[in-house]
Short mmCIF file of C-alpha atoms and ligand atoms in Angstrom, two decimals:
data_model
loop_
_atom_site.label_atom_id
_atom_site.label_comp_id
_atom_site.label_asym_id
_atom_site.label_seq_id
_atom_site.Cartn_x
_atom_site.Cartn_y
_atom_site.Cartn_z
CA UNK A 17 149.33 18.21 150.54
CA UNK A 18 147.48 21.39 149.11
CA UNK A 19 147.64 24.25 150.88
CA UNK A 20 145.17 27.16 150.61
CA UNK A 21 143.84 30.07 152.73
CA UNK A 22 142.61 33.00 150.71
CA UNK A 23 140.57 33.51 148.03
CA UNK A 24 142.45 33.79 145.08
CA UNK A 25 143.83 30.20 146.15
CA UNK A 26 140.21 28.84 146.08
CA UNK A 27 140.09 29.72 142.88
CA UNK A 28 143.47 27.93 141.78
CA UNK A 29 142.81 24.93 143.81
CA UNK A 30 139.56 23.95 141.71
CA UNK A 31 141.81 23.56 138.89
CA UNK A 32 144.90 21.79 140.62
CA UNK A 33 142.78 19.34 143.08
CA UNK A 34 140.17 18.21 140.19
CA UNK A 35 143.74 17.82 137.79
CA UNK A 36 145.31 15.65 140.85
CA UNK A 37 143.00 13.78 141.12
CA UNK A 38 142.50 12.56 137.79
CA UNK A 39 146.57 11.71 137.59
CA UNK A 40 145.32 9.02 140.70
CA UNK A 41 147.27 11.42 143.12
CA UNK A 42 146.12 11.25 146.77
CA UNK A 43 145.49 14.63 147.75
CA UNK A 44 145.02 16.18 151.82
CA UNK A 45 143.87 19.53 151.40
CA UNK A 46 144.87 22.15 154.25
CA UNK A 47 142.86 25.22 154.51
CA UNK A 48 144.58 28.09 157.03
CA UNK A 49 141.74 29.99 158.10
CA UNK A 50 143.22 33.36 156.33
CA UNK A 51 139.71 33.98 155.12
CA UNK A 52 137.07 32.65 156.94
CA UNK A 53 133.60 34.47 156.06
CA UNK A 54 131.32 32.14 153.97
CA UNK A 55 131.67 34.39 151.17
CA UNK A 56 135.50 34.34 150.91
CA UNK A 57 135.70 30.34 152.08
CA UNK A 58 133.01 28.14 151.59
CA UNK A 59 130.92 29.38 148.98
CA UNK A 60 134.00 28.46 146.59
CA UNK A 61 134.21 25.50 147.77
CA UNK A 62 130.64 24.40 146.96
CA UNK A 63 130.63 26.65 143.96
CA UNK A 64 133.65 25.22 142.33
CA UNK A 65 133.00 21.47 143.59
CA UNK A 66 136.76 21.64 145.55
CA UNK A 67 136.61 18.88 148.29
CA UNK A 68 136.01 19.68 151.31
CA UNK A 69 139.58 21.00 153.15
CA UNK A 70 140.76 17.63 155.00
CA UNK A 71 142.25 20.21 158.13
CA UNK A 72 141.99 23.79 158.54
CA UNK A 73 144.25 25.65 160.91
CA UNK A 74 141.79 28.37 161.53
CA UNK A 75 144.48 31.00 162.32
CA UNK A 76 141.84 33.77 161.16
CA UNK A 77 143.10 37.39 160.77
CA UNK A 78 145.97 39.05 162.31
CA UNK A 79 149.25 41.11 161.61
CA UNK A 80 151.83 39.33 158.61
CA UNK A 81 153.84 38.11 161.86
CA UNK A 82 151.25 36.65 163.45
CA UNK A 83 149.86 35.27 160.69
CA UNK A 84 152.66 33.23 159.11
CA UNK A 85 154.02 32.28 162.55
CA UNK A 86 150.38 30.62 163.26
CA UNK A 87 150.67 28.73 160.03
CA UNK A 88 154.11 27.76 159.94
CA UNK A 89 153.17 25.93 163.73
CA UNK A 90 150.31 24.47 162.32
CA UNK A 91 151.83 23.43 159.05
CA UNK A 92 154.20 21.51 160.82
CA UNK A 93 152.56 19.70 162.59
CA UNK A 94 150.28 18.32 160.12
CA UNK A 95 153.65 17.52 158.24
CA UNK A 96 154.60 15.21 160.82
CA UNK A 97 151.20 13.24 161.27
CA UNK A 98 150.39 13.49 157.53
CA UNK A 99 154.12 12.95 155.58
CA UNK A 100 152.89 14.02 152.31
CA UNK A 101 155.35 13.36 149.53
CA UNK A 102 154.61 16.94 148.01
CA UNK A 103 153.47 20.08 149.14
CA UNK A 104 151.60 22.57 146.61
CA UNK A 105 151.36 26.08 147.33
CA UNK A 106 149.43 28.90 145.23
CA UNK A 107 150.52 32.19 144.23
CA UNK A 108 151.57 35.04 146.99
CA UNK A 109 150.07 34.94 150.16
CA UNK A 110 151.20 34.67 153.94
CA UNK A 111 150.04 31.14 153.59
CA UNK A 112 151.72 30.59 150.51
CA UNK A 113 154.76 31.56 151.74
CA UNK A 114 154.39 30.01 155.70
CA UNK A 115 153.46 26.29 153.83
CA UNK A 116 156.62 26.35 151.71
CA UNK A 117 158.38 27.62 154.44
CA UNK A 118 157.31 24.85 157.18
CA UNK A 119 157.95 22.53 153.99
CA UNK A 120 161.21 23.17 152.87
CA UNK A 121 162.84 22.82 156.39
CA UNK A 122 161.11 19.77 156.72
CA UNK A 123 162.75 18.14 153.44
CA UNK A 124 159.15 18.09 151.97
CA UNK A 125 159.89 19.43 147.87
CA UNK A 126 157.24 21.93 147.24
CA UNK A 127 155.84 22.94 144.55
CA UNK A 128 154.83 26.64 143.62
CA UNK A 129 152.00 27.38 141.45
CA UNK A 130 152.14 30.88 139.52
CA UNK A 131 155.87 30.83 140.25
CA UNK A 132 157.91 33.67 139.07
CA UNK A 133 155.77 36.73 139.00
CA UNK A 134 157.25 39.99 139.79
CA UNK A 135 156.07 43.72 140.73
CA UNK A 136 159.44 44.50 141.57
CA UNK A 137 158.16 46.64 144.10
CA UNK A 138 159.06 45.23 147.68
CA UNK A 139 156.67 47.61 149.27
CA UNK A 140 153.82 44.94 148.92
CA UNK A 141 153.74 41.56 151.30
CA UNK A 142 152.81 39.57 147.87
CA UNK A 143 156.18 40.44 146.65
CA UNK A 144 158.02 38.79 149.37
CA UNK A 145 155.87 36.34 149.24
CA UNK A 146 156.63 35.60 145.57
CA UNK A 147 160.54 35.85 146.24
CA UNK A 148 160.90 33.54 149.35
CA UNK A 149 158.30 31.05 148.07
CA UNK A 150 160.15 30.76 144.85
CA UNK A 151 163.57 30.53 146.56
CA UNK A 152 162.37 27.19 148.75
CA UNK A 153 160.19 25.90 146.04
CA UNK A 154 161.72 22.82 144.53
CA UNK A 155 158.96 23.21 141.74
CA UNK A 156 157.60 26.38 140.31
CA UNK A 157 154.96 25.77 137.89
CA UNK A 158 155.22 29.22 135.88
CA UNK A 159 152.05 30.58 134.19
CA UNK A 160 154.33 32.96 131.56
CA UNK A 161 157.30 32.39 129.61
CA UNK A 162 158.15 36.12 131.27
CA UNK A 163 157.58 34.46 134.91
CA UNK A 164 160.44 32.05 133.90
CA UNK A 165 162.43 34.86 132.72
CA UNK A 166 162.37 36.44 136.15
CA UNK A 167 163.56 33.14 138.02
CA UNK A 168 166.51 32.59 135.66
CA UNK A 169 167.52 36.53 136.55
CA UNK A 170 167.54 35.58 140.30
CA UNK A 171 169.53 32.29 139.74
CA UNK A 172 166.86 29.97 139.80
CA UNK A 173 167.47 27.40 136.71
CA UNK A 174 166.14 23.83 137.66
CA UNK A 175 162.68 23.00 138.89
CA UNK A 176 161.33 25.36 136.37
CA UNK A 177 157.81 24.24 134.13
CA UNK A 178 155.96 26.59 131.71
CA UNK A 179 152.56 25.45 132.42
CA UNK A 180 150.00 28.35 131.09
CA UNK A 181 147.83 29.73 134.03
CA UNK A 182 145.65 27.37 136.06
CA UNK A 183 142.72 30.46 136.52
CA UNK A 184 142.63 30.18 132.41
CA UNK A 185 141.19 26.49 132.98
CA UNK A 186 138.97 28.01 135.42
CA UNK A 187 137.43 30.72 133.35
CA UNK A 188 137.35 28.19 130.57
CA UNK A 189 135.45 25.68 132.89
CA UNK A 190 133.47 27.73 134.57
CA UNK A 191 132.27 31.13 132.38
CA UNK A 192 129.66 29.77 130.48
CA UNK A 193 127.96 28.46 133.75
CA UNK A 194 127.64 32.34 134.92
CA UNK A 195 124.51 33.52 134.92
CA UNK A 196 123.77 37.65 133.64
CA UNK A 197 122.66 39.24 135.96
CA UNK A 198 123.88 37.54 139.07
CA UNK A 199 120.76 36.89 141.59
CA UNK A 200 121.89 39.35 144.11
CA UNK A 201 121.84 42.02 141.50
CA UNK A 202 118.19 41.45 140.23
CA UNK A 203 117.31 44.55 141.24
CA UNK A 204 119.91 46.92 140.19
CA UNK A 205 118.65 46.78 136.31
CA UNK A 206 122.27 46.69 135.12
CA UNK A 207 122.34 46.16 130.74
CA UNK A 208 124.91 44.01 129.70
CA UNK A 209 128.16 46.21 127.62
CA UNK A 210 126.82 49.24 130.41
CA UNK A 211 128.24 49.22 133.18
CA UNK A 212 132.00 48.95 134.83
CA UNK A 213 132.73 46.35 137.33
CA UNK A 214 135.23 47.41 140.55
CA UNK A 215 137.30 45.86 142.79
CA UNK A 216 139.65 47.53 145.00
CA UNK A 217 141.36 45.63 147.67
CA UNK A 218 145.54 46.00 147.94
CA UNK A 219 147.22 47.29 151.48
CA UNK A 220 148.57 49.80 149.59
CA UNK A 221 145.19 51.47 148.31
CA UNK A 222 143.15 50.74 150.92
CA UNK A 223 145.37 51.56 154.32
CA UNK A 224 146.80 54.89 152.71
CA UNK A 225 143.48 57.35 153.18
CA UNK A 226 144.95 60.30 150.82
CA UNK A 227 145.49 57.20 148.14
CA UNK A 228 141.75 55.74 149.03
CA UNK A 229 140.31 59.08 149.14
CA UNK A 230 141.70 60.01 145.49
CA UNK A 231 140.06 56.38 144.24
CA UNK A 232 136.95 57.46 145.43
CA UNK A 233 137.08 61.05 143.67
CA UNK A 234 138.59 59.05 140.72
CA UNK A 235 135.16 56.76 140.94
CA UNK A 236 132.66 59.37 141.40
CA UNK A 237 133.52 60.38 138.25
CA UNK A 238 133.13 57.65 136.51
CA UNK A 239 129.99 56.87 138.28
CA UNK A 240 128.46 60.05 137.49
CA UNK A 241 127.38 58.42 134.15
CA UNK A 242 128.00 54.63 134.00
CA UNK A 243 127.08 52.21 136.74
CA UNK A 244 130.04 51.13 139.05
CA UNK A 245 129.14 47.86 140.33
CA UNK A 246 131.16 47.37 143.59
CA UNK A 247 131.91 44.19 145.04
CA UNK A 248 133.19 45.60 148.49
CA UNK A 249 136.34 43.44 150.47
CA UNK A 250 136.00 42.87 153.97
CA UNK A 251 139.60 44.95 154.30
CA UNK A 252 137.92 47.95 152.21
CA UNK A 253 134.71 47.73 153.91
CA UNK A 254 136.07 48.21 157.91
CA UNK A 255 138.53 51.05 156.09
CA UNK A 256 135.80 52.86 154.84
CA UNK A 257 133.73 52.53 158.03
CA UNK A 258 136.70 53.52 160.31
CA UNK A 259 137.52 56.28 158.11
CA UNK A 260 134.16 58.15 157.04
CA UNK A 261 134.67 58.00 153.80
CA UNK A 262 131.62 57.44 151.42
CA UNK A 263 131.33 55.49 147.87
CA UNK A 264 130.11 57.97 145.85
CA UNK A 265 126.60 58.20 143.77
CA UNK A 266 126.09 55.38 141.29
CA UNK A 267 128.20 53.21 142.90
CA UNK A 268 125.82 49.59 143.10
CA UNK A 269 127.63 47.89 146.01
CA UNK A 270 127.14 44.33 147.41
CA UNK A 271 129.66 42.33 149.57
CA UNK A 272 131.71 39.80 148.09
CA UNK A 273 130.46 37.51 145.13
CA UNK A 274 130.86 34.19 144.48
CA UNK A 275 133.47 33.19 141.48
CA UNK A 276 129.99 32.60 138.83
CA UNK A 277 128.48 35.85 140.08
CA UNK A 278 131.75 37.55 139.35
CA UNK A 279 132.42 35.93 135.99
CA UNK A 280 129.25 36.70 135.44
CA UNK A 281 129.55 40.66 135.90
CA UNK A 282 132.98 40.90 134.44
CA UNK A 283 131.85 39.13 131.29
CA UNK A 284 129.28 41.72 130.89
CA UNK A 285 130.72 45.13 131.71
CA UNK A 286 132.04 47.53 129.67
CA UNK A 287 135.04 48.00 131.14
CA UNK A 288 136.48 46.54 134.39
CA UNK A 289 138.74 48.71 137.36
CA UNK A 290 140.79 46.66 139.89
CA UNK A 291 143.54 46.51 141.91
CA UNK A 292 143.40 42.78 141.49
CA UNK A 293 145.84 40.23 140.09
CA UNK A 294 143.69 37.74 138.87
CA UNK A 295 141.16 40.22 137.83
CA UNK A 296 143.40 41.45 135.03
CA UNK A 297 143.83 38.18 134.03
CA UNK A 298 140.40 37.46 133.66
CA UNK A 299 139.60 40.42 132.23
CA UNK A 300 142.16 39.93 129.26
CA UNK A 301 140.62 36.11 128.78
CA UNK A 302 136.82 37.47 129.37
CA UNK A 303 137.92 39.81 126.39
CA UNK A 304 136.91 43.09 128.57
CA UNK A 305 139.53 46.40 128.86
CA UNK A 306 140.69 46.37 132.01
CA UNK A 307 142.05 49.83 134.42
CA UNK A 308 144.56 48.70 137.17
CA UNK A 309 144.39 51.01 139.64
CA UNK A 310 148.33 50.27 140.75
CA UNK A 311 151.90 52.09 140.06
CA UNK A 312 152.86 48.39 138.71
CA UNK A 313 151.43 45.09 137.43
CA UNK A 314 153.16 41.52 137.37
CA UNK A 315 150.47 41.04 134.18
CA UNK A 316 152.96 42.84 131.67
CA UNK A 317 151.95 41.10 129.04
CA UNK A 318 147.85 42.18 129.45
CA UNK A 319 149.19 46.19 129.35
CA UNK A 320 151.83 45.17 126.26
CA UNK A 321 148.89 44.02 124.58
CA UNK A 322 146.46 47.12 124.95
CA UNK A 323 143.87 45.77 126.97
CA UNK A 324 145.07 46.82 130.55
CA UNK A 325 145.72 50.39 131.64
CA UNK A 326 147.76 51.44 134.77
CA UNK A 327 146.35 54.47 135.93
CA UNK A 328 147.82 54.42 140.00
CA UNK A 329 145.59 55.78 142.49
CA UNK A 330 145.18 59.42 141.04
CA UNK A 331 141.67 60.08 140.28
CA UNK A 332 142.18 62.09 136.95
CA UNK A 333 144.21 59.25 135.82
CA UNK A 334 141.53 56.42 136.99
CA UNK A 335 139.10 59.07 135.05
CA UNK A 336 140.48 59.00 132.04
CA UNK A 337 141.82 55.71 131.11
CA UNK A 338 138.23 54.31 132.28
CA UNK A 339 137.15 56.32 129.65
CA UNK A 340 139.75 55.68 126.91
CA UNK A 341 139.03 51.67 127.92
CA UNK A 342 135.31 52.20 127.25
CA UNK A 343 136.20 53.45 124.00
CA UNK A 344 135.47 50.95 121.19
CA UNK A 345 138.91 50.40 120.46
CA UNK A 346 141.89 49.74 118.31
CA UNK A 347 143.43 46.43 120.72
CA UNK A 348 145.16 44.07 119.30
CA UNK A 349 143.52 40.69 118.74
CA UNK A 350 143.71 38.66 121.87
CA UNK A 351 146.29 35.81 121.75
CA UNK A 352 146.48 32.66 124.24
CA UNK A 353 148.80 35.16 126.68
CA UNK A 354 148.40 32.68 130.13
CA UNK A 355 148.39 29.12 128.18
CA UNK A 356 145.10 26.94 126.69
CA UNK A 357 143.26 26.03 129.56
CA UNK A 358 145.10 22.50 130.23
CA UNK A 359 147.59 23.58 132.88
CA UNK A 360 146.51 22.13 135.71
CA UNK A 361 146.59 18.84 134.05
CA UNK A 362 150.40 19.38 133.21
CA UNK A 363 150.98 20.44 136.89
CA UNK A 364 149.58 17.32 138.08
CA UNK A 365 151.43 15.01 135.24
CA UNK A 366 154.94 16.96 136.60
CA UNK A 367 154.18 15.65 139.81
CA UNK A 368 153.04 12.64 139.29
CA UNK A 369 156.07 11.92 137.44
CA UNK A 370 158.50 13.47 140.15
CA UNK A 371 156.81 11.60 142.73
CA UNK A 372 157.00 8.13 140.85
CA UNK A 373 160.68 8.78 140.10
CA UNK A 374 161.95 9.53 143.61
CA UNK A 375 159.91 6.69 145.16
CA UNK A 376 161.49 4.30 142.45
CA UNK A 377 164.88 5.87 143.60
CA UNK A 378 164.23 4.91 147.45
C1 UD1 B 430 145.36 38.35 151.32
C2 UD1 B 430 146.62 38.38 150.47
C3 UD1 B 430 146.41 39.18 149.20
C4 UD1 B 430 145.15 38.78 148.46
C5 UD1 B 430 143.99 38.94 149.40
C6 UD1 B 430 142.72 38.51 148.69
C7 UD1 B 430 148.58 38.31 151.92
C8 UD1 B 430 149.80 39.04 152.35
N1 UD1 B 430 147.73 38.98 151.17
O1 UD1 B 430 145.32 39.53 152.07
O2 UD1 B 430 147.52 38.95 148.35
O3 UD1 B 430 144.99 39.60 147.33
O4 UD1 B 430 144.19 38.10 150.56
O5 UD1 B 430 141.59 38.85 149.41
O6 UD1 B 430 148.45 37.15 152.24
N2 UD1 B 430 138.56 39.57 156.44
C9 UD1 B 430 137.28 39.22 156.76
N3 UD1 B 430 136.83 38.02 156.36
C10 UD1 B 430 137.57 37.15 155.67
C11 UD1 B 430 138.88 37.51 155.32
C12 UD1 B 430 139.35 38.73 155.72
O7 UD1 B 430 136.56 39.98 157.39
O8 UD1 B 430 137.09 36.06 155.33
C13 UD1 B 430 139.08 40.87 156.85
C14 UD1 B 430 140.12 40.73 157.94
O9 UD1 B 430 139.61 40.96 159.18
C15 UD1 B 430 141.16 41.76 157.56
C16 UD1 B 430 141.00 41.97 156.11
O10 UD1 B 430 139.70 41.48 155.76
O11 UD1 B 430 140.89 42.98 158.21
C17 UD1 B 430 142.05 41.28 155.31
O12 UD1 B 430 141.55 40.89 154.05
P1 UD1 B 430 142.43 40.50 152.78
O13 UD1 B 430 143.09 41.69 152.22
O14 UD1 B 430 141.65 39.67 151.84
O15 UD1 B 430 143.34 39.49 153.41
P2 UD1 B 430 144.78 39.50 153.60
O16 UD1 B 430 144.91 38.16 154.23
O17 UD1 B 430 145.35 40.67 154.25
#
C-alpha cells in the first residue's frame, strides 16, 4: 500500500509505483486528500502517468491535529479491508507520518522513502515528521550516505538501504520532456539563462508576517532588474491576501505549475530562490545555483558543494547571494550527490525481496 497526499509525494510516487510495478508487486495506492486542488493532485497524476489513487480519504485541509487524526482513522481502516503486506510512505508530511503511524501499530512493516533527513530544527512539522516516521519505519530507503549517518546517531542500525534519491529518476525521466517556455507563460517573454525562478512556501516564512514581509523587500530587489517568475502556493496566496501584502514589480506570478512546466522554468533560469526541499535538489541536478531562503537545509551536501546558498529570510541577505549565484561562477563540478537515477528500482527489488522472504517464512 502507497500512501501519498501532498505534492512533493506525487512526485516520488511516479518513480516508486512505475518501479513496483515492474518488480510484479501489486500495488493499492491511497491518496489522503492533503492537497486536493487539480493543480496540486491530479494534474500529477496525469502528467506523470501515476495510476489513478485506488482510495482517497479526502481529509482536505485542517490544523496538524486534525489532520493526522483524520488519516490515521482512515488509514486504518483501509488496513483492515485491504491487509497489504507493506506500507510505503514518502518523505515528511502529516500523511507520511499518520500512514506509518496507523501501520506500525497494526504490525504492517513500513517502509520510509527519503529516510533520514535532518534540519535539526524541531520548530518545523517536517522535522517531526522525519523523526517519528523513521522511528516506526521498519525500512528507510535513504537517498544520502549523510541521511544514514543521521539514523545510526539516533540508534537506528537495521532496516537501513542507501538507495540514491527517487526525484533524481524523476528529473532524469522527465526533464527532457519540459517544454521552454511553459504554455501558461507564453506571454511573459521570459529568455532562457534571464530570469530567476521562486518558490516560497514553509510555515515558517509564510505565517510569520515580519519574516514574509522581509522576503518580499528581499524580492523586490531582485526583481527590480531580473524577472522573478513566481509560482504562488495556495498557503502563500490566502497569506498574502489576508495580510495586504503585495509581490513587488517584476514579479511574473501564476498559480501552481505542473512538474514539466516547473522543470521546464527551473532548467532555464538563471538562478533559482526557494524555500523548498526538493527544489534544491533539483536545482543541483538541473545544474542551476540555487538561494534557500531558510536558517537550515537537510540538502548539506548541495551548500558543501557551492551551488546552494542559505540566505534566511533577511532581505539584504536574499539580495545578495541571488546576486553572487547569478554570478558566472567558480562551483565545483557537479558529482552524482542523490544517486544515478535507478533508485526506485532498488526500492522496489528491497521489497520485493523482504516480502518473498517473510511469506516463505510463514
Ligand atoms: C504540506 C507539508 C509540507 C510540504 C507542503 C507542500 C506537512 C506538515 N507539510 O504542507 O512539508 O512542503 O505540503 O505543498 O504535511 N491548500 C489548497 N489546496 C491544496 C492544498 C492546500 O488550497 O490542494 C491550502 C490549504 O487550504 C492550506 C494551505 O494551502 O491553507 C496548506 O498548504 P501546504 O503548505 O501545501 O500544505 P500543508 O499540508 O500544510
Amino acid at each position: 500500500m502507497t500512501i501519498v497526499g501532498a505534492r512533493p509525494q506525487f512526485i516520488k510516487a511516479a518513480a516508486t509505483s512505475a518501479a513496483v510495478r515492474r518488480a510484479g508487486i501489486s500495488e493499492v495506492i491511497v491518496h489522503t486528500g492533503q492537497h486536493y486542488d487539480q493543480s496540486m493532485s491530479e494534474v500529477f497524476f496525469n502528467q506523470m502517468g501515476i495510476p489513478h489513487e485506488d482510495y482517497n480519504l479526502g481529509v482536505g485541509s485542517g490544523s496538524h491535529a486534525y489532520m493526522t487524526a483524520a488519516i490515521l482513522q482512515g488509514i486504518e481502516r483501509l488496513l483492515e479491508e485491504v491487509r497489504p503486506d507493506a506500507v510505503l510512505v514518502f518523505g515528511d508530511t502529516n500523511s507520511t507520518m499518520a500512514g506509518a503511524l496507523a501501520a506500525a501499530k497494526m504490525h504492517v512493516p513500513v517502509g520510509h522513502v527519503e529516510a533520514g533527513m535532518r534540519s535539526f530544527n524541531r520548530l518545523m512539522p517536517e522535522e517531526i515528521n522525519r523523526v517519528m516516521t523513521d522511528h516506526i519505519a521498519t525500512w528507510h530507503y535513504c537517498s544520502t550516505q549523510n541521511a544514514a549517518d543521521n539514523l545510526v546517531r539516533e540508534g537506528i542500525t537495521s532496516g537501513i538501504e542507501v538507495t540514491g534519491d527517487v526525484m533524481t529518476d524523476a528529473v532524469m525521466q522527465f526533464s527532457q520532456k519540459a517544454v521552454f517556455p511553459p504554455a501558461v507563460l507564453a506571454d511573459a517573454d521570459l529568455q532562457a539563462g534571464r530570469f530567476i525562478t521562486m518558490t516560497c512556501h514553509r510555515a515558517e516564512n509564510t505565517d510569520d508576517m515580519t519574516r514574509l514581509a522581509s522576503i518580499l523587500a528581499g524580492i523586490a530587489r531582485i526583481s527590480a532588474s531580473t524577472p522573478v517568475v513566481y509560482p504562488v502556493h495556495p498557503r502563500t496566496l490566502s497569506r498574502l491576501t489576508e495580510s495586504g501584502l503585495c509581490l513587488p514589480t517584476g514579479v511574473i506570478a501564476t498559480g501552481p505549475l505542473s512538474y514539466l512546466d516547473m522543470l521546464a522554468l527551473m532548467k532555464n533560469s538563471a538562478a533559482i530562490l526557494t524555500d523548498s526541499g526538493g527544489i534544491q535538489k533539483e536545482a543541483y541536478l538541473l545544474g542551476v545555483p540555487c538561494v534557500t531562503m531558510r536558517d537550515e537545509t537537510e540538502w548539506i551536501e548541495t551548500v558543501e558543494s557551492g551551488w546552494n546558498a542559505l540566505s534566511g529570510a533577511d532581505a539584504d541577505a536574499i539580495a545578495a547571494c541571488v546576486e553572487a549565484a547569478m554570478k558566472p561562477g567558480t562551483r565545483a563540478t557537479r558529482t552524482p550527490l542523490f544517486g544515478d537515477g535507478h533508485a526506485a528500482d532498488r526500492i522496489a527489488a528491497h521489497l520485493l525481496a523482504e516480502l518473498t522472504s517473510s511469506k516463505s517464512t510463514i
